[in-house]
Coordinates of C-alpha atoms in Angstrom, one line a residue:
R1 CA -0.3 0.3 9.5
D2 CA -2.8 0.0 6.5
L3 CA -5.7 -2.2 6.9
Q4 CA -6.6 -2.6 3.2
S5 CA -2.8 -3.7 2.6
A6 CA -3.1 -6.1 5.4
L7 CA -6.1 -7.6 3.9
I8 CA -4.6 -8.1 0.6
Q9 CA -1.4 -9.6 2.1
A10 CA -3.6 -12.1 4.0
R11 CA -5.4 -13.2 0.7
S12 CA -1.8 -14.3 -0.5
S13 CA -0.6 -15.7 2.7
G14 CA -3.3 -18.5 2.8
P15 CA -5.6 -19.5 6.1
D16 CA -5.3 -18.8 9.7
V17 CA -4.0 -15.2 9.4
E18 CA -4.6 -13.1 12.3
I19 CA -4.8 -9.1 11.9
R20 CA -4.9 -7.1 14.8
V21 CA -6.2 -3.4 14.3
A22 CA -5.4 -0.3 16.6
A23 CA -8.0 2.2 17.5
G24 CA -9.0 4.6 14.9
T25 CA -11.1 5.1 11.9
Y26 CA -10.3 3.1 8.8
R27 CA -11.9 3.6 5.2
P28 CA -11.7 1.3 2.3
A29 CA -9.1 2.6 -0.1
G30 CA -8.8 5.7 2.3
R31 CA -10.4 8.9 1.4
T32 CA -9.7 8.3 -2.3
G33 CA -11.9 5.2 -2.9
T34 CA -15.1 4.7 -4.8
R35 CA -18.5 3.3 -3.9
F36 CA -17.2 -0.1 -4.9
S37 CA -14.5 0.0 -2.2
T38 CA -14.9 -2.6 0.8
F39 CA -12.9 -4.4 3.4
Q40 CA -13.0 -7.7 1.8
L41 CA -12.4 -10.4 4.6
P42 CA -10.3 -13.2 3.2
D43 CA -11.3 -16.9 3.9
G44 CA -9.6 -18.0 7.2
T45 CA -8.7 -14.5 8.3
Q46 CA -9.3 -13.3 11.8
L47 CA -9.5 -9.6 12.2
Y48 CA -9.6 -8.2 15.5
G49 CA -10.1 -4.5 16.3
G50 CA -10.0 -2.8 19.8
Y51 CA -6.2 -2.6 20.3
A52 CA -4.3 0.4 21.8
G53 CA -1.7 0.2 19.1
S54 CA 1.7 1.7 18.7
G55 CA 2.7 4.6 21.0
A56 CA 0.7 3.0 23.9
P57 CA 2.4 1.6 26.9
D58 CA 0.9 -1.9 26.0
P59 CA 0.1 -1.8 22.2
D60 CA -1.5 -5.2 22.6
E61 CA -4.1 -4.2 25.2
R62 CA -7.5 -5.0 23.9
D63 CA -10.6 -3.1 24.9
V64 CA -13.3 -2.9 22.2
V65 CA -14.9 0.0 24.1
G66 CA -11.9 2.0 25.1
H67 CA -9.9 1.6 21.8
Q68 CA -12.8 1.9 19.6
T69 CA -12.1 0.6 15.9
I70 CA -14.2 2.0 13.4
L71 CA -14.7 0.6 9.8
S72 CA -16.3 3.4 7.9
G73 CA -17.8 3.6 4.5
D74 CA -18.0 7.5 4.7
L75 CA -15.1 7.9 2.2
K76 CA -15.0 11.6 2.3
G77 CA -15.6 11.9 6.2
N78 CA -18.5 14.2 5.5
D79 CA -21.6 12.5 6.6
A80 CA -24.2 14.8 8.1
A81 CA -26.0 13.6 11.4
V82 CA -29.4 12.8 10.8
T83 CA -32.2 12.8 13.6
D84 CA -34.4 9.9 12.1
I85 CA -32.9 6.9 10.7
G86 CA -35.3 7.0 7.8
Q87 CA -33.2 9.9 6.5
L88 CA -30.1 7.8 6.0
L89 CA -31.0 6.7 2.6
T90 CA -31.9 10.4 1.3
E91 CA -29.3 12.2 3.2
A92 CA -27.2 13.9 0.3
S93 CA -23.8 13.8 2.1
R94 CA -24.1 10.0 2.0
T95 CA -24.4 9.5 -1.8
D96 CA -20.7 8.8 -2.1
N97 CA -20.4 6.2 0.8
C98 CA -19.4 2.7 0.0
F99 CA -22.1 0.4 -1.1
H100 CA -20.7 -2.2 1.6
V101 CA -18.3 -1.4 4.2
V102 CA -17.2 -5.2 4.9
T103 CA -17.8 -7.9 2.5
G104 CA -17.6 -11.5 4.0
S105 CA -18.5 -13.3 1.0
G106 CA -16.6 -16.7 0.8
A107 CA -15.3 -16.4 4.2
G108 CA -15.5 -19.8 5.9
P109 CA -15.9 -20.9 9.6
S110 CA -12.3 -20.1 10.6
S111 CA -12.8 -16.5 9.5
R112 CA -13.8 -13.9 12.2
L113 CA -14.6 -10.3 12.3
D114 CA -14.4 -9.1 16.0
G115 CA -14.4 -6.0 17.7
F116 CA -15.3 -3.4 15.3
V117 CA -17.9 -0.4 14.9
I118 CA -19.1 -0.6 11.3
T119 CA -20.8 2.6 10.1
G120 CA -21.5 4.5 7.1
G121 CA -22.3 1.8 4.5
Q122 CA -25.0 3.0 1.8
A123 CA -26.3 0.0 0.0
T124 CA -28.5 1.7 -2.8
S125 CA -28.9 0.7 -6.5
P126 CA -27.4 -1.4 -8.0
Y127 CA -26.1 -2.9 -4.8
S128 CA -29.1 -2.5 -2.6
D129 CA -28.4 -5.0 0.1
G130 CA -25.9 -5.1 3.2
G131 CA -24.9 -1.6 3.9
G132 CA -22.5 -2.6 6.9
I133 CA -21.6 -6.1 5.8
Y134 CA -22.6 -8.1 2.7
N135 CA -22.3 -11.8 3.1
E136 CA -22.7 -14.3 0.2
G137 CA -21.7 -18.0 0.8
A138 CA -20.2 -17.0 4.3
N139 CA -19.9 -18.6 7.4
L140 CA -17.8 -16.5 9.4
T141 CA -18.0 -15.3 13.0
I142 CA -19.1 -11.9 13.7
A143 CA -18.5 -11.0 17.6
N144 CA -18.3 -7.9 19.6
C145 CA -19.2 -5.6 16.6
L146 CA -21.7 -2.7 16.5
F147 CA -23.3 -1.7 13.4
R148 CA -24.6 1.8 13.3
H149 CA -25.7 4.4 10.7
N150 CA -25.7 1.9 7.7
A151 CA -28.6 2.0 5.2
A152 CA -29.9 -0.5 2.5
A153 CA -32.5 0.4 -0.1
A154 CA -33.7 -3.3 -0.1
S155 CA -32.6 -5.6 2.9
G156 CA -29.8 -5.7 5.6
A157 CA -28.9 -2.2 6.4
G158 CA -26.6 -3.6 9.1
V159 CA -26.0 -7.3 8.0
F160 CA -27.2 -9.0 4.9
N161 CA -26.7 -12.7 4.3
V162 CA -27.6 -14.8 1.4
H163 CA -26.5 -18.7 1.1
S164 CA -24.7 -17.7 4.4
S165 CA -24.7 -19.0 7.9
P166 CA -22.8 -16.7 10.1
M167 CA -22.1 -17.1 13.8

């Protein structure tokens, strides 16, 4: 029921771990995290969102639009709406958001991030790249994902890649 715990367990379980995530909003370390909190995708892990989840007639039903699964860097759930994307970096309610919502660094070609809305990343100094996802040395597959309302002071508000070749 806790995505961060599932990712930690996947790290110690070895390659080829599949994690299915039910509809809802998930924050790295919940609402008590710090700007350094992130969803670290372990090498060999396939992370799938868009599931109906427990309590549904078919918990394994997958519909990434109908069962929206949100990974949010807005730790306090207090981000104010902005009318101009240029305001994302200066909006005061975002100063406590995670630098990177997801980190795919080190994730190889058998790793997958599929079926998520990734939002609320705020990459500012000293980590000014990759608000939505930061990849260094990563070759994972990213599919069926929507990146929105992420910001970066330098590069890659949605996705930043260095020494990486994601699909």
